[in-house]
């Protein structure tokens, strides 16, 4: 089993010199197990056995595999040129999970050091998970939170240790038959976070998960389930990076969230995958009476992203807010968006989307606002703004608005424009170069979103945007 | 709309199985499961998928939408699983001398 | 073309098509075109909900073989009413007592008029003044026979793509009747033209009562067949020409099945200006499938107004292409639905050249169990810098059981653009109703006023008074007490 798994593909690493160098490095690792390339029932069974899972989960996976095989590729969105047989579906990087960073093998720890995770943890996080390839290699949670009954673990551990709680919700919000990539994830999922916040517990600092794909042609399929019990609050942050290889990799996650009565959940993503990664993710939350679900979704990396975080407002007074930023540069297609579904009276939603296309990039907003029969007194507002920075780039907007009720207020607005010349001249007349001026205007454009981020992430986000802007000015 | 309208022959629907019929210009899916007959609007409340193309789960008493897998209760039309959250309309069926009659629910 | 064939075949079979061709006295090149598109029609599948464009519009209840190709021109009595002349600004400009009342040309001084029933021409007139200046107007069939060589290029290179889908292929292969308007270079016609496409209605679909109509299941042709209208509209404005065309559709009875499958092509030359109004007012049992496309050249201007009131189910593709610099298009849509109507209108504003301007506004009010789908797209190609494009759709929900889907879209590949869209859905504001009632209006009057107010914004854009009045009246009559 222990073939030489040294990831040594530095020579094939593309020199993405123009874009975001900080993440473009490969760590030489000795993994402990790697399933052979390709996808079939044997691989799925093998993954399940490696994880020592109960029979129900193995059957769930095999069933999902069948659904995956029977579903056609989506005919909309981006071009998905994946050869599913040319991907490694499971790579176990270490034996067991570290409780302290010292337990984590040096080379992997080094990766996260470079990415600044341990430092962030010391400074402002209530808990951290770090996933490397298929498995979570490090996990921590502040002691008093675990004393209060908060669970923050990886989903594999949850299958073993919290199986009743997990089974109640797993796959209930996003079933295997929801779409082709949800089926794929359900068949081969590994890692991801499982969070339970007991009634009334408000977690002040964010819980963060960090996802790193290191190996070439690696698929990462984390599975996250968050349950925020009545009156509880949590903010979860995920960051994603990978080095740039010449061949493509796949990231396909499923994230399910339950926000019970009077609870709040905020889920922030800063996605900065390398440009050779297909990022095809299904994220959905159900919000109950007077609960608030917020998605803050920043998409800067990946070659193709298709991701539309959703909030189903199930009971009166539920609210959903989604802020989405997408930045597409050369070789990138960000097909991002948001979905809000009003299923109960007096529910409220708001979607704000800001997208930027530059240097041949394509960004698309694709979204849904649905008001179901019976959701009287519901209100929704959807605003999409797009900025196109040059004539090689493209911007699309596809909002779907479905109203089945009379007493509602639904508003949608979208506009696409370029950087105003007057604005540019004004700034340049004040001594800025054109690049600086554009960069400043772009910062102003996404400012409403940035200010929703905790300080540290706002700084990171701004820095990433600057890098994207510098990347190819000229 | 209170009349029973002949819709199909009993023998046309295997158990378990479905048959798409048109009753007074509405598309209705007739379902045969565990010896009983049911009738639902052939419209998935999630995104309009044709329920008549989906599989019947006789033990659970549900019909699943072929598009994203939402399951509907055969007796009531209630949405049992995501991504559907709303019931589809269900109609009354009766069997007389091998013929199935449907009485449309006005909605 | 007065031979009367009895129909031997129903449905759209090869045999029926051959019979149909035999009734047409057309040049070989045209027959060839028809055969080509017919082959596509046979080959293409019926659209299904698996096609994204049809996912919201279920046409499984449509049984094509309940309809047949139009093959029987009307008897003489039908055509005889057409003598009153266009100068008598009568109430009924259709020219025949057997045709439905027209509404768009009330009190309008017309430059010409034409009407058809089930695709066969009833009456056509063109005032001398315009005929002398080279204007062609009337039934497309008749004019193709007369001016075949002049019209050939337009039919050989159609503006609507006949290979788009099964309905486009059928419309192109089997068009029968319809309207041609051709205005030569520099001719400006102030008087509007009027066209009516009427369709007979089949036996009452529900079978039981004929709801007091006198025709009792016998259509205008004296048969009991379902109605059919495969009319085609072709408008050609040469450089600097100007014209207004008011076209409307109607059924001979309020109930009874019919099928319309047709196309509309508008060619607006350099600096030309067209105002085109199309009122779809079939009865509630009719199926309506239409492909419509306008092409506007340099500095050309189009004002296109659509009224969508009728039909059981409508699926319309309305496209505007601005293909040369500084072209301009304004699109107005007025939709009112009731009962179990399902109207699906797909609009497309295609900016292919720099400095063009397009502005679309669709207003929809929905009643009862009706459903509307409006899907709009603004597409801006890379060369179309300095584009200014706008689209907006507002829905007024008049009942709890109605449903509206709005899908505005933008696909932008140029950077120097201003493209905006907006959409709203909401109900009648109760406080406004109470206010009006406190001022002595009945509830229904109040609601009618509010509905009228909702449409005012689009009416304000329609520059032809008779059209505003006709749409306003039709909607007023339909609004029920909430
Ligand atoms: S359309 Fe039925 S589950 Fe989506």
Coordinates of C-alpha atoms in Angstrom, one line a residue, chain A residues 44 56-72 74 169-189 223 252-256 280-282 284, chain B residues 46 55 64-71 81-84:
Chain A
X44 CA -15.5 4.2 -3.3
X56 CA -24.8 3.0 6.1
X57 CA -22.2 5.5 5.0
X58 CA -20.6 3.0 2.6
X59 CA -24.0 2.3 1.1
X60 CA -24.7 6.0 0.9
X61 CA -21.5 6.5 -1.0
X62 CA -22.2 3.7 -3.4
X63 CA -25.7 4.9 -4.0
X64 CA -24.4 8.4 -4.7
X65 CA -21.9 7.0 -7.2
X66 CA -24.7 5.5 -9.2
X67 CA -26.5 8.8 -9.2
X68 CA -23.4 10.6 -10.3
X69 CA -22.9 8.2 -13.2
X70 CA -26.5 8.6 -14.3
X71 CA -26.6 12.4 -14.2
X72 CA -25.6 14.4 -17.3
X74 CA -24.7 20.5 -16.6
X169 CA -28.9 16.1 9.0
X170 CA -26.3 14.6 6.7
X171 CA -27.6 14.7 3.1
X172 CA -30.9 16.1 4.2
X173 CA -30.3 19.6 3.0
X174 CA -28.4 18.6 -0.1
X175 CA -29.2 15.1 -1.3
X176 CA -27.0 13.1 -3.5
X177 CA -29.5 13.5 -6.3
X178 CA -29.4 17.3 -6.1
X179 CA -26.8 17.7 -8.9
X180 CA -24.0 15.8 -10.5
X181 CA -21.3 17.3 -8.3
X182 CA -23.2 16.9 -5.1
X183 CA -23.5 13.2 -6.1
X184 CA -19.8 13.0 -6.7
X185 CA -19.0 14.6 -3.4
X186 CA -21.5 12.2 -1.6
X187 CA -19.6 9.3 -3.2
X188 CA -16.0 10.2 -2.4
X189 CA -16.2 12.9 0.3
X223 CA -18.1 17.8 3.3
X252 CA -16.0 19.8 -5.2
X253 CA -17.5 20.4 -1.8
X254 CA -20.9 20.1 -0.2
X255 CA -21.8 22.4 2.6
X256 CA -25.0 22.0 4.6
X280 CA -17.7 23.1 -8.3
X281 CA -19.4 23.5 -5.0
X282 CA -22.9 23.1 -3.6
X284 CA -27.1 25.5 1.1
Chain B
X46 CA -38.9 22.8 -6.9
X55 CA -39.0 6.5 -9.6
X64 CA -39.1 11.3 -6.6
X65 CA -38.5 14.0 -9.1
X66 CA -36.0 12.9 -11.7
X67 CA -34.3 16.3 -11.8
X68 CA -32.9 17.0 -8.3
X69 CA -34.5 14.1 -6.4
X70 CA -37.2 15.9 -4.3
X71 CA -39.6 13.3 -2.9
X81 CA -37.2 16.1 1.0
X82 CA -35.2 19.0 -0.3
X83 CA -34.9 20.8 -2.6
X84 CA -38.7 21.0 -2.7

